[in-house]
Amino acid sequence: MQSVPSQAIRPLSLNASLSSSRLPFFSFSLPIFHKFKINPSIYNKSQKVPLFLTLRCCSSGSVTAKPSSELRRNRDVQEPDEKVVALRRLFSKPGIGIDAYIIPSQDAHQSEFIAECYMRRAYISGFTGSAGTAVVTKDKAALWTDGRYFLQAEKQLSSSWILMRAGSLGVPTTSEWLNDVLSPGGRVGIYPFLFSHDAAKELKEAISKKNLELVFLYDLNLVDEIWKESRPKPPNNPIRVHDMKYAGLDVASKLSSLRAELVGTGASAIVISMLDEVAWLLNLRGSDVPHSPVMYAYLIVEVDGAKLFVDNSKVTKEVMDHLKNASVELRPYDSTLSEIKRLAAQGAQLWLDTSSVNAAIVETYKSPLDKYCSNHGSKGKIKNKRYDESNGLSEGPSGVYMRSPISLAKALKNPAELEGMQNCHLRDAAALAQFWCWLEEEIHNNVELTEVDVADKLLEFRAKKEGFLDTSFDTISGSGANGAIIHYRAERGSCSVVDPNKLFLLDSGAQYIDGITDITRTVHFGEPTAREKECFTRVLKGHIALDQAVFPENTPGFVLDAFARSSLWKIGLDYRHGTGHGVGAALNVHEGPQSISYRYGNTTPLQKGMIVSNEPGYYEDHAFGIRIANLLHVQEINTPNRYGGIEYLGFEKLTFFPIQVASVFSGI
């Protein structure tokens, strides 16, 4: 499953003449994976791929984003959206008084996947993709999403909504659009729990250029007000302990390392709000969020203690004993802000990762801290060891605003975590082998199967494997044109029948007790067209180029992104998503800080122990989609030379399942 922000790879089944020590050839075979041979000559040509990309920005006049309704072939008559109308009625209520309201996708923990009760943007807009931002003014409603979801949004948005294709030439950002459509002095409301402090600060600065005011509505979420009784209840599932044989490191050791970081930065405590960071640090797992083994909780770690803020009804006796042994106290989930206020009033120097901690928490901390500093004759200031020219020195207490150290520690997998990932991939490959054999037999027997039927059957095979817990994301099962919808979700009653004469894309993954998988295969059950063959070949060539890449240490992921795109670029093709995302160990399918993407802003170097996906693709709107995805583990490569005395890194495949070569065209 590909991810743009932030955000899968396996061994290839190729002709023996293409195999190498790093690209094993599978001796076993499945009927669907050996219809045609690949001509080795198409891979023998040397390809020079630049390590760094030069990007140019061009403009050619004014470009205006059009409503999604204008881009549909079958346009419906525009009718008022009842939910949007109800939302607008709240704008003029006492204590609110706003001209626009922004509804993001996230929950209070900036999660990608969220519990149903927090899917406010999906509820108000009807668009169910995992990434997007809705903005409602008194007379307009617009939704921004990225290239993975353009086609999906076109289908799901009513004619009342304007679809903003984020990243496309001429499409304004949310702040640019608000500056354009609102009059000076206008007020833009947000629920500050759903915005990171950095995002809220950036928004405030951007709209202030046109004299617009950002209003924090702490006590009221306007979408919840109109959702009312139909809103699902918050999850209340029990938490479990993640066994040491899978975790590889005990909680006491993790907390000890974190406290050493606190001392080193001069912080007295750190607030942890990312759900996977809480779960990893405490060796706990939950099931509050679909596809992610996490629980809704905050964690505050001090130099001499720790407090977990969670719904106590989720805590079993085993978990209680586990936390007690690690000297972690329990507190109610909704008392987090009270504890932040208490610490600030005492002058505590909190470490806050403002890229992930929500604006409500940061502002709650800053207000009483300023009062404390005023009463003690000192002025608190933000301390950032990396960027503050004063090295963070101040006369009084201050906040420490830096990236959470847990993000990188979690990304560098220990031996036990890597072993769990390898083992679960083997079991997953066995399920996939059974599934694909079944599917090809059914198709060749002319059995009519829908995209949902196929996804359900794959789940059935996986569920029989030891340690299976859940899927790691909604299976993307797309036949023909549906495969071009990058994050397509088939639904019973409206999905397509799998057409044996069209390309079929299947992107899926599983959560196991010891690890997580993410794999995409694109197949054809008949004879692909010449166009499909060429596109498939170029995607596969890009996949192989990245799979076999060797690079010096301290290389950021964006440097490698061009390896996967180069073959497509040669004929003027590309894809609208990143090439690879970080993957958790028995945690989230998408994790940072690493990625492989054309977004050159992420300078995090790939390091030994990290896991990333390798998933180039190509999508021809309303025709077909192609993606090939495996998971890779970053490891040291024993090169014959070590120029500069540094290490060189490469990848080890985690995915143990072959790639169909039927769609490969041998003429390029």
XYZ file of C-alpha atoms in Angstrom:
668
model
C 0.000 0.000 0.000
C 1.619 3.198 -1.110
C 1.646 6.337 0.981
C 2.309 9.899 -0.107
C 3.088 11.641 3.190
C 5.004 10.774 5.193
C 2.780 7.085 3.598
C 5.957 -2.591 0.344
C 8.587 -4.957 -1.047
C 9.309 -8.679 -1.735
C 11.587 -11.064 -3.690
C 10.971 -11.296 -7.406
C 10.250 -14.389 -9.455
C 12.333 -13.884 -12.581
C 14.021 -15.819 -15.339
C 17.150 -17.504 -14.003
C 19.394 -15.427 -16.211
C 18.174 -12.332 -14.373
C 18.683 -13.648 -10.884
C 21.585 -12.759 -8.620
C 22.570 -13.259 -5.018
C 20.345 -10.314 -4.111
C 17.500 -11.241 -6.472
C 16.695 -14.892 -5.797
C 14.921 -17.066 -8.333
C 12.024 -19.105 -6.969
C 12.261 -22.789 -7.811
C 8.586 -23.365 -7.028
C 5.990 -22.085 -9.449
C 2.360 -21.154 -9.557
C 0.336 -21.412 -12.784
C -0.373 -17.702 -12.887
C 3.282 -16.700 -12.629
C 4.976 -18.394 -15.583
C 3.001 -17.734 -18.744
C 5.727 -15.835 -20.579
C 9.465 -15.515 -20.248
C 11.103 -12.137 -19.806
C 13.702 -11.312 -22.420
C 16.887 -10.661 -20.401
C 18.117 -8.216 -23.010
C 15.724 -5.547 -21.830
C 17.574 -5.353 -18.522
C 21.120 -5.431 -19.847
C 21.252 -1.777 -20.810
C 23.044 0.452 -18.351
C 20.775 3.104 -16.907
C 22.268 6.287 -15.555
C 19.938 7.756 -12.988
C 20.796 11.113 -11.390
C 21.061 10.990 -7.613
C 19.654 14.453 -7.116
C 16.734 15.931 -8.995
C 16.480 19.495 -10.230
C 12.906 20.693 -9.935
C 11.572 23.660 -11.886
C 8.397 25.537 -11.184
C 6.581 26.860 -14.243
C 3.537 29.020 -14.626
C 1.492 29.750 -17.682
C -1.294 32.001 -16.615
C -4.175 31.492 -14.248
C -5.487 28.000 -13.596
C -8.650 27.498 -11.581
C -9.700 24.244 -9.935
C -13.106 23.142 -11.157
C -15.875 21.526 -9.143
C -15.782 17.756 -9.263
C -19.291 17.842 -10.718
C -18.002 19.606 -13.845
C -15.533 16.788 -14.431
C -18.047 13.950 -14.241
C -19.477 12.565 -17.389
C -22.866 12.129 -15.787
C -23.450 15.317 -13.891
C -26.215 15.328 -11.314
C -28.382 18.359 -10.697
C -26.806 20.329 -7.852
C -28.810 20.079 -4.663
C -28.080 21.544 -1.219
C -26.098 19.221 1.032
C -28.158 18.883 4.234
C -25.126 18.233 6.434
C -23.278 21.247 5.073
C -26.365 23.432 5.499
C -26.699 22.266 9.130
C -23.016 22.988 9.745
C -23.349 26.514 8.377
C -26.241 27.240 10.747
C -23.808 26.828 13.649
C -21.433 29.498 12.336
C -23.524 32.347 13.780
C -24.231 30.759 17.169
C -23.087 32.688 20.297
C -19.492 31.882 21.176
C -18.725 30.683 17.648
C -19.085 33.548 15.165
C -17.036 32.204 12.261
C -17.062 32.541 8.484
C -15.410 29.221 7.638
C -14.679 25.896 9.303
C -11.888 23.434 8.491
C -12.377 19.687 8.963
C -9.171 17.611 8.638
C -8.891 13.834 8.384
C -6.978 13.276 11.609
C -7.942 12.437 15.159
C -6.370 14.126 18.204
C -3.241 11.979 17.743
C -2.639 12.840 14.071
C -3.334 9.233 13.085
C -3.660 8.154 9.457
C -6.158 5.398 10.253
C -8.743 6.469 12.816
C -11.682 5.036 14.706
C -15.064 5.452 13.019
C -16.282 7.935 15.631
C -13.517 10.349 14.589
C -14.136 10.182 10.826
C -15.582 13.673 10.776
C -14.288 14.706 7.359
C -15.719 11.542 5.789
C -19.076 12.162 7.505
C -19.432 15.765 6.378
C -18.184 15.302 2.787
C -18.966 11.699 1.856
C -15.351 11.206 0.710
C -13.858 8.185 2.487
C -10.195 8.327 1.415
C -7.648 8.371 4.247
C -6.184 11.774 3.287
C -8.063 14.989 2.714
C -9.177 18.303 4.196
C -12.660 19.773 3.948
C -13.349 23.497 4.210
C -16.856 24.906 4.510
C -17.659 28.612 4.212
C -21.035 30.311 4.302
C -21.553 29.714 0.589
C -18.921 27.193 -0.573
C -17.610 23.748 0.309
C -14.272 22.436 -0.946
C -12.215 19.305 -0.393
C -8.471 18.883 -0.923
C -6.908 15.487 -1.511
C -3.795 14.136 -3.215
C -3.240 12.185 -6.415
C -3.999 8.807 -4.854
C -7.626 9.812 -4.439
C -8.550 12.076 -7.363
C -10.754 9.500 -9.098
C -12.282 8.280 -5.839
C -13.159 11.824 -4.795
C -14.759 12.499 -8.181
C -17.066 9.556 -7.595
C -17.904 10.219 -3.943
C -18.310 13.996 -3.693
C -21.713 15.463 -4.402
C -22.110 18.375 -6.789
C -22.159 20.727 -3.788
C -18.441 20.185 -3.283
C -15.450 21.621 -5.143
C -12.684 19.041 -5.598
C -9.229 20.554 -5.151
C -6.537 18.331 -6.653
C -3.725 19.142 -4.253
C -0.319 19.411 -5.872
C -1.695 20.061 -9.360
C -0.624 23.164 -11.231
C -2.784 26.165 -10.368
C -4.666 24.517 -7.494
C -4.547 26.766 -4.400
C -3.787 25.531 -0.907
C -6.497 25.747 1.742
C -5.047 28.984 3.124
C -4.680 30.536 -0.347
C -8.272 29.654 -1.144
C -9.557 31.075 2.155
C -7.612 34.278 1.550
C -9.315 34.542 -1.820
C -12.927 33.729 -0.912
C -13.215 35.402 2.506
C -13.358 39.132 3.123
C -10.691 40.801 5.295
C -11.538 40.404 8.966
C -13.107 36.992 8.398
C -12.841 34.333 11.104
C -11.736 30.756 10.362
C -12.661 28.178 12.981
C -10.846 24.939 13.833
C -11.075 22.295 16.521
C -7.482 22.570 17.831
C -7.267 18.931 18.953
C -7.259 17.860 15.292
C -4.350 20.054 14.156
C -0.728 19.685 15.096
C 0.725 22.819 16.634
C 2.923 23.340 13.569
C -0.012 22.996 11.178
C -2.140 25.447 13.176
C 0.730 27.933 13.396
C 1.372 27.733 9.658
C -2.325 28.201 8.912
C -2.588 31.172 11.256
C 0.382 32.903 9.644
C -0.843 32.195 6.113
C -4.368 33.581 6.549
C -3.208 36.575 8.589
C -1.683 37.956 5.368
C -5.243 38.808 4.302
C -6.268 39.874 7.800
C -8.147 36.665 8.555
C -8.313 35.390 12.130
C -7.831 31.773 13.203
C -10.283 30.838 15.964
C -9.673 27.869 18.290
C -12.993 26.274 19.274
C -11.795 24.200 22.221
C -15.128 23.175 23.700
C -17.107 22.330 20.605
C -16.568 20.272 17.476
C -19.153 21.503 15.000
C -19.324 18.247 13.033
C -20.080 16.329 16.232
C -22.929 18.760 16.903
C -24.742 17.759 13.714
C -23.667 14.091 13.844
C -25.408 13.736 17.225
C -26.837 10.344 18.219
C -25.872 8.634 14.971
C -22.193 9.122 15.732
C -20.516 5.785 16.605
C -19.331 5.271 20.170
C -15.590 5.549 20.941
C -13.795 2.169 20.855
C -13.559 0.274 24.114
C -11.415 -2.751 23.271
C -9.029 -4.413 25.740
C -5.299 -3.716 25.555
C -2.799 -6.597 25.408
C 0.874 -6.979 26.284
C 3.231 -7.359 23.320
C 5.411 -10.351 24.196
C 9.131 -9.801 24.759
C 10.033 -12.444 22.179
C 8.496 -10.140 19.564
C 9.399 -6.778 21.145
C 13.053 -7.627 21.730
C 13.522 -4.907 24.351
C 11.774 -4.441 27.711
C 9.912 -1.314 28.760
C 12.388 -0.410 31.496
C 15.249 -0.300 28.981
C 13.262 1.817 26.542
C 12.233 4.273 29.265
C 15.806 4.476 30.538
C 17.069 5.437 27.068
C 14.307 8.005 26.690
C 15.092 9.575 30.063
C 18.725 9.907 29.053
C 17.480 11.921 26.056
C 15.411 14.111 28.398
C 18.426 14.890 30.564
C 20.515 15.640 27.506
C 18.062 18.279 26.243
C 17.296 19.783 29.629
C 13.659 18.668 29.523
C 11.906 17.453 32.647
C 9.224 15.463 30.792
C 8.015 14.532 27.315
C 4.440 14.366 26.040
C 3.888 11.455 23.625
C 0.708 11.596 21.580
C 1.396 9.399 18.515
C -0.422 6.124 19.162
C 2.220 3.844 17.658
C 4.927 5.567 19.734
C 2.960 4.932 22.934
C 2.380 1.302 21.968
C 6.031 0.703 20.999
C 7.505 2.343 24.086
C 5.302 0.425 26.534
C 5.230 -2.898 24.624
C 1.450 -2.731 24.465
C -0.950 -3.340 21.609
C -4.626 -2.542 21.143
C -7.420 -2.666 18.586
C -9.052 0.758 18.819
C -8.137 1.697 15.257
C -8.958 -0.410 12.196
C -5.893 -2.201 10.775
C -3.570 -0.754 13.445
C -2.753 -2.551 16.725
C -2.870 0.610 18.848
C -5.024 2.107 21.592
C -6.130 5.673 22.177
C -3.829 7.017 24.870
C -1.378 9.758 25.790
C 1.851 9.148 27.672
C 3.858 11.596 29.743
C 7.319 10.384 30.713
C 9.157 12.346 33.380
C 12.715 11.907 34.599
C 11.444 10.057 37.665
C 8.104 8.607 36.544
C 5.561 8.027 33.801
C 1.791 8.381 33.412
C -0.408 6.645 30.826
C -3.673 8.450 30.063
C -6.139 5.852 28.836
C -9.681 4.624 29.367
C -9.276 2.377 32.409
C -11.926 -0.069 31.169
C -9.462 -1.192 28.463
C -6.810 -2.180 31.002
C -6.743 -5.870 31.917
C -5.049 -7.243 35.022
C -2.142 -8.471 32.901
C -1.655 -4.994 31.457
C -2.002 -3.435 34.909
C 0.760 -5.671 36.281
C 2.899 -5.020 33.204
C 2.659 -1.252 33.700
C 3.217 -1.502 37.445
C 6.448 -3.421 36.872
C 7.616 -0.570 34.640
C 6.550 2.065 37.228
C 3.933 3.538 34.893
C 0.870 5.075 36.576
C -2.613 5.078 35.067
C -4.693 8.214 34.598
C -8.055 8.848 32.837
C -7.737 9.673 29.142
C -9.668 12.937 29.483
C -7.410 14.237 32.280
C -4.438 14.814 29.947
C -4.920 18.574 29.660
C -5.269 18.910 33.434
C -1.903 17.226 33.896
C -0.345 19.481 31.234
C -1.643 22.540 33.125
C -0.283 21.197 36.426
C 3.178 20.606 34.993
C 3.233 24.025 33.336
C 2.179 25.727 36.571
C 5.173 24.094 38.242
C 7.513 25.400 35.559
C 8.182 22.000 33.999
C 10.140 22.025 30.766
C 8.098 19.783 28.515
C 9.479 18.208 25.364
C 6.804 18.620 22.712
C 7.073 17.385 19.135
C 5.029 20.170 17.602
C 4.791 18.338 14.282
C 2.561 15.728 15.946
C 1.334 17.042 19.333
C -1.956 18.827 18.803
C -2.375 22.570 19.122
C -4.743 22.233 22.086
C -2.047 20.555 24.193
C 0.686 23.004 23.215
C -1.468 26.062 23.867
C -2.652 24.571 27.162
C 0.997 24.247 28.185
C 2.146 27.681 27.041
C -0.455 29.777 28.841
C 0.217 28.706 32.459
C 3.937 28.460 31.693
C 4.003 32.111 30.679
C 2.195 32.958 33.924
C 4.747 30.954 35.925
C 7.636 32.731 34.220
C 6.018 36.120 34.820
C 5.528 35.377 38.519
C 9.149 34.258 38.864
C 10.640 37.184 37.016
C 11.779 35.257 33.955
C 10.498 34.953 30.458
C 10.075 31.423 29.193
C 11.122 30.731 25.668
C 11.060 27.839 23.319
C 14.169 25.768 23.424
C 15.333 23.908 20.376
C 18.783 22.454 20.666
C 19.189 22.136 16.925
C 18.016 25.516 15.713
C 18.129 27.988 18.595
C 21.203 30.221 18.190
C 21.414 30.602 21.966
C 21.706 26.798 22.318
C 18.447 26.885 24.221
C 19.824 28.697 27.260
C 17.261 30.779 29.124
C 16.852 32.218 32.574
C 13.582 30.456 33.253
C 11.807 27.240 32.262
C 10.933 26.794 28.629
C 9.364 24.340 26.265
C 11.636 22.022 24.299
C 10.193 21.838 20.798
C 11.969 19.042 18.921
C 11.117 15.891 16.979
C 10.200 12.966 19.198
C 13.223 10.683 19.709
C 10.887 7.688 19.719
C 10.153 8.012 16.000
C 13.682 7.063 14.940
C 14.222 4.530 17.736
C 11.059 2.709 16.647
C 12.114 2.765 12.988
C 15.433 0.994 13.690
C 14.235 -2.570 14.161
C 16.048 -4.828 16.640
C 16.865 -8.488 15.829
C 13.684 -9.829 17.454
C 11.492 -7.420 15.502
C 13.224 -8.312 12.230
C 12.849 -12.016 12.933
C 9.140 -11.538 13.544
C 8.767 -9.646 10.274
C 10.588 -12.384 8.349
C 8.538 -15.170 9.941
C 5.168 -13.538 9.333
C 6.094 -12.877 5.693
C 6.754 -16.576 5.189
C 3.344 -17.504 6.567
C 1.744 -14.729 4.535
C 3.411 -15.992 1.356
C 1.920 -19.435 1.947
C -1.552 -17.886 2.215
C -0.957 -15.899 -0.961
C 0.182 -18.984 -2.859
C -3.012 -20.818 -1.888
C -5.120 -17.802 -2.778
C -3.650 -17.127 -6.242
C -3.890 -20.799 -7.224
C -7.545 -20.752 -6.182
C -8.245 -17.506 -8.042
C -6.683 -18.567 -11.324
C -8.575 -21.861 -11.275
C -11.864 -20.064 -10.632
C -11.245 -17.543 -13.416
C -10.287 -20.250 -15.920
C -13.456 -22.163 -14.997
C -15.465 -19.037 -15.875
C -16.674 -18.522 -12.307
C -17.994 -14.986 -11.896
C -16.252 -13.276 -8.978
C -16.622 -9.700 -7.835
C -13.747 -7.626 -6.491
C -15.226 -8.026 -3.002
C -15.468 -11.817 -3.408
C -11.752 -11.906 -4.197
C -10.793 -9.732 -1.215
C -12.944 -11.828 1.129
C -11.374 -15.059 -0.090
C -7.866 -13.701 0.446
C -8.832 -12.787 3.996
C -10.143 -16.329 4.491
C -6.785 -17.839 3.490
C -4.814 -15.426 5.667
C -7.051 -15.869 8.702
C -6.066 -19.543 8.843
C -2.393 -18.702 9.380
C -0.846 -18.738 12.841
C -0.783 -15.377 14.586
C -3.175 -13.617 12.196
C -4.949 -10.639 13.790
C -6.383 -8.386 11.095
C -5.723 -6.869 7.694
C -3.128 -4.064 7.740
C -5.350 -1.850 5.550
C -8.485 -2.194 3.454
C -7.666 -4.522 0.570
C -7.467 -2.725 -2.785
C -9.027 -5.141 -5.270
C -9.393 -3.404 -8.632
C -10.251 -4.878 -12.016
C -9.624 -2.856 -15.168
C -10.385 0.843 -14.720
C -10.824 0.450 -10.969
C -7.140 -0.405 -10.708
C -6.399 3.167 -11.811
C -8.025 4.467 -8.606
C -4.885 4.325 -6.487
C -6.646 3.714 -3.169
C -9.769 2.088 -4.574
C -12.100 0.340 -2.153
C -14.527 -2.177 -3.606
C -17.961 -2.271 -2.004
C -20.499 -5.025 -2.372
C -23.364 -4.006 -4.605
C -21.404 -1.416 -6.555
C -18.070 -3.100 -7.315
C -17.034 -4.719 -10.579
C -16.742 -8.354 -11.610
C -13.128 -9.448 -12.115
C -12.677 -9.382 -15.888
C -10.221 -12.026 -17.176
C -9.478 -9.821 -20.170
C -8.320 -6.848 -18.091
C -5.464 -6.156 -15.706
C -6.282 -6.926 -12.082
C -4.510 -5.050 -9.240
C -4.525 -6.496 -5.731
C -2.901 -4.503 -2.913
C -3.248 -6.163 0.490
C -1.585 -6.803 3.802
C -2.023 -8.499 7.145
C -1.381 -7.847 10.807
C 0.191 -10.797 12.605
C 1.172 -11.034 16.243
C 4.856 -10.908 15.258
C 4.797 -8.565 12.261
C 2.990 -6.928 9.390
C 2.849 -7.437 5.614
C 2.059 -5.198 2.642
C 2.164 -6.549 -0.924
C 0.788 -5.552 -4.318
C 0.595 -7.696 -7.426
C -0.850 -6.841 -10.838
C -1.849 -9.775 -13.040
C -3.636 -10.601 -16.274
C -5.594 -13.820 -16.827
C -5.569 -13.536 -20.609
C -3.498 -11.677 -23.188
C -2.510 -8.117 -22.213
C -2.439 -5.369 -24.834
C 0.876 -4.039 -26.117
C 0.302 -0.847 -24.128
C -0.313 -2.779 -20.898
C 2.781 -4.899 -21.486
C 5.032 -1.922 -22.009
C 3.720 -0.084 -18.955
C 4.006 -3.197 -16.789
C 7.573 -3.763 -17.967
C 8.625 -0.229 -17.139
C 7.074 -0.431 -13.668
C 8.862 -3.747 -13.083
C 12.178 -2.320 -14.287
C 11.801 0.530 -11.797
C 10.954 -1.934 -9.031
C 14.068 -3.982 -9.793
C 16.270 -0.871 -10.005
C 15.296 0.181 -6.490
C 15.428 -3.387 -5.166
C 19.049 -3.724 -6.281
C 20.197 -0.219 -5.341
C 23.399 0.182 -3.324
C 24.014 3.593 -1.779
C 26.320 5.299 0.748
C 25.234 5.747 4.340
C 23.408 8.979 5.177
C 21.516 8.837 1.874
C 17.947 10.177 2.252
C 15.120 8.278 0.601
C 14.281 10.979 -1.955
C 17.644 10.342 -3.638
C 16.540 6.799 -4.505
C 13.089 7.724 -5.752
C 14.311 8.410 -9.294
C 15.612 4.839 -9.591
C 12.010 3.589 -9.575
C 10.689 6.228 -12.005
C 13.484 6.393 -14.567
C 12.111 3.778 -16.978
C 8.688 5.448 -16.977
C 10.202 8.900 -17.414
C 11.906 7.785 -20.635
C 8.525 7.684 -22.369
C 6.985 10.593 -20.460
C 5.064 8.595 -17.835
C 5.004 8.853 -14.034
C 2.835 8.132 -10.990
C 1.229 10.419 -8.410
C 2.483 8.877 -5.192
C 5.640 8.173 -3.256
C 7.663 5.066 -4.041
C 8.154 3.792 -0.521
C 7.024 4.312 3.069
C 8.354 3.150 6.409
C 6.677 0.108 7.977
C 6.286 -0.746 11.666
C 7.155 -4.049 13.341
C 3.803 -5.490 14.443
C 2.561 -1.889 14.394
C 1.316 0.533 11.730
C 1.717 -0.252 8.038
C 2.843 3.357 7.528
C 5.428 4.877 9.826
C 8.148 7.519 9.711
C 10.466 9.192 9.705
C 11.908 7.480 6.590
C 10.348 7.403 3.150
C 11.283 7.053 -0.522
C 9.505 9.847 -2.336
C 9.876 12.691 -4.803
C 9.123 14.987 -1.863
C 12.653 16.126 -1.203
C 11.767 17.850 2.082
C 12.268 14.619 4.039
C 16.036 14.409 4.520
C 15.942 11.471 6.951
C 18.697 9.071 5.855
C 17.913 5.401 5.338
C 19.642 3.412 8.085
C 20.322 -0.214 8.942
C 17.268 -1.809 10.531
C 14.688 0.349 8.792
C 11.916 -1.268 6.767
C 10.549 0.436 3.656
C 8.241 -0.427 0.808
C 9.176 -0.529 -2.876
C 6.051 0.181 -4.899
C 6.293 2.025 -8.193
C 3.214 2.059 -10.395
C 1.467 3.524 -13.397
C -2.220 4.440 -13.710
C -4.140 5.212 -16.888
C -7.370 6.893 -15.827
C -10.535 4.956 -16.737
C -8.443 2.146 -18.246
C -6.074 0.242 -15.932
C -3.663 0.481 -13.035
C -0.330 -1.226 -12.373
C 1.579 -1.418 -9.097
C 4.206 -3.860 -7.829
C 4.993 -3.672 -4.104
C 7.346 -5.523 -1.770
C 8.787 -4.768 1.667
C 12.535 -4.321 2.119
C 14.867 -4.259 5.077
C 17.823 -1.837 4.945
C 21.110 -3.630 5.592
C 24.847 -3.092 5.177
C 26.317 -4.268 1.843
C 29.822 -5.702 1.724
C 31.181 -3.739 -1.234
C 34.712 -4.398 -2.581
C 35.570 -0.731 -1.984
C 34.671 1.749 0.738
C 35.232 5.139 -0.817
C 35.531 7.762 1.887
C 35.746 5.082 4.572
C 31.970 4.918 4.912
C 29.428 2.087 4.872
C 27.332 1.251 1.857
C 23.775 0.077 2.271
C 21.240 -1.874 0.261
C 18.112 -3.933 0.742
C 17.134 -7.418 1.833
C 13.724 -8.597 0.688
C 11.107 -9.493 3.252
C 8.316 -10.422 0.843
C 8.459 -14.055 -0.285
C 6.100 -14.178 -3.207
C 6.770 -14.150 -6.978
C 5.695 -11.609 -9.568
C 3.667 -12.605 -12.631
C 5.631 -12.080 -15.840
C 2.714 -12.625 -18.225
C 2.245 -8.892 -18.684
C 5.876 -8.153 -19.530
C 6.570 -6.887 -23.032
C 10.035 -7.888 -24.242
C 10.513 -5.211 -26.871
C 11.939 -2.364 -24.763
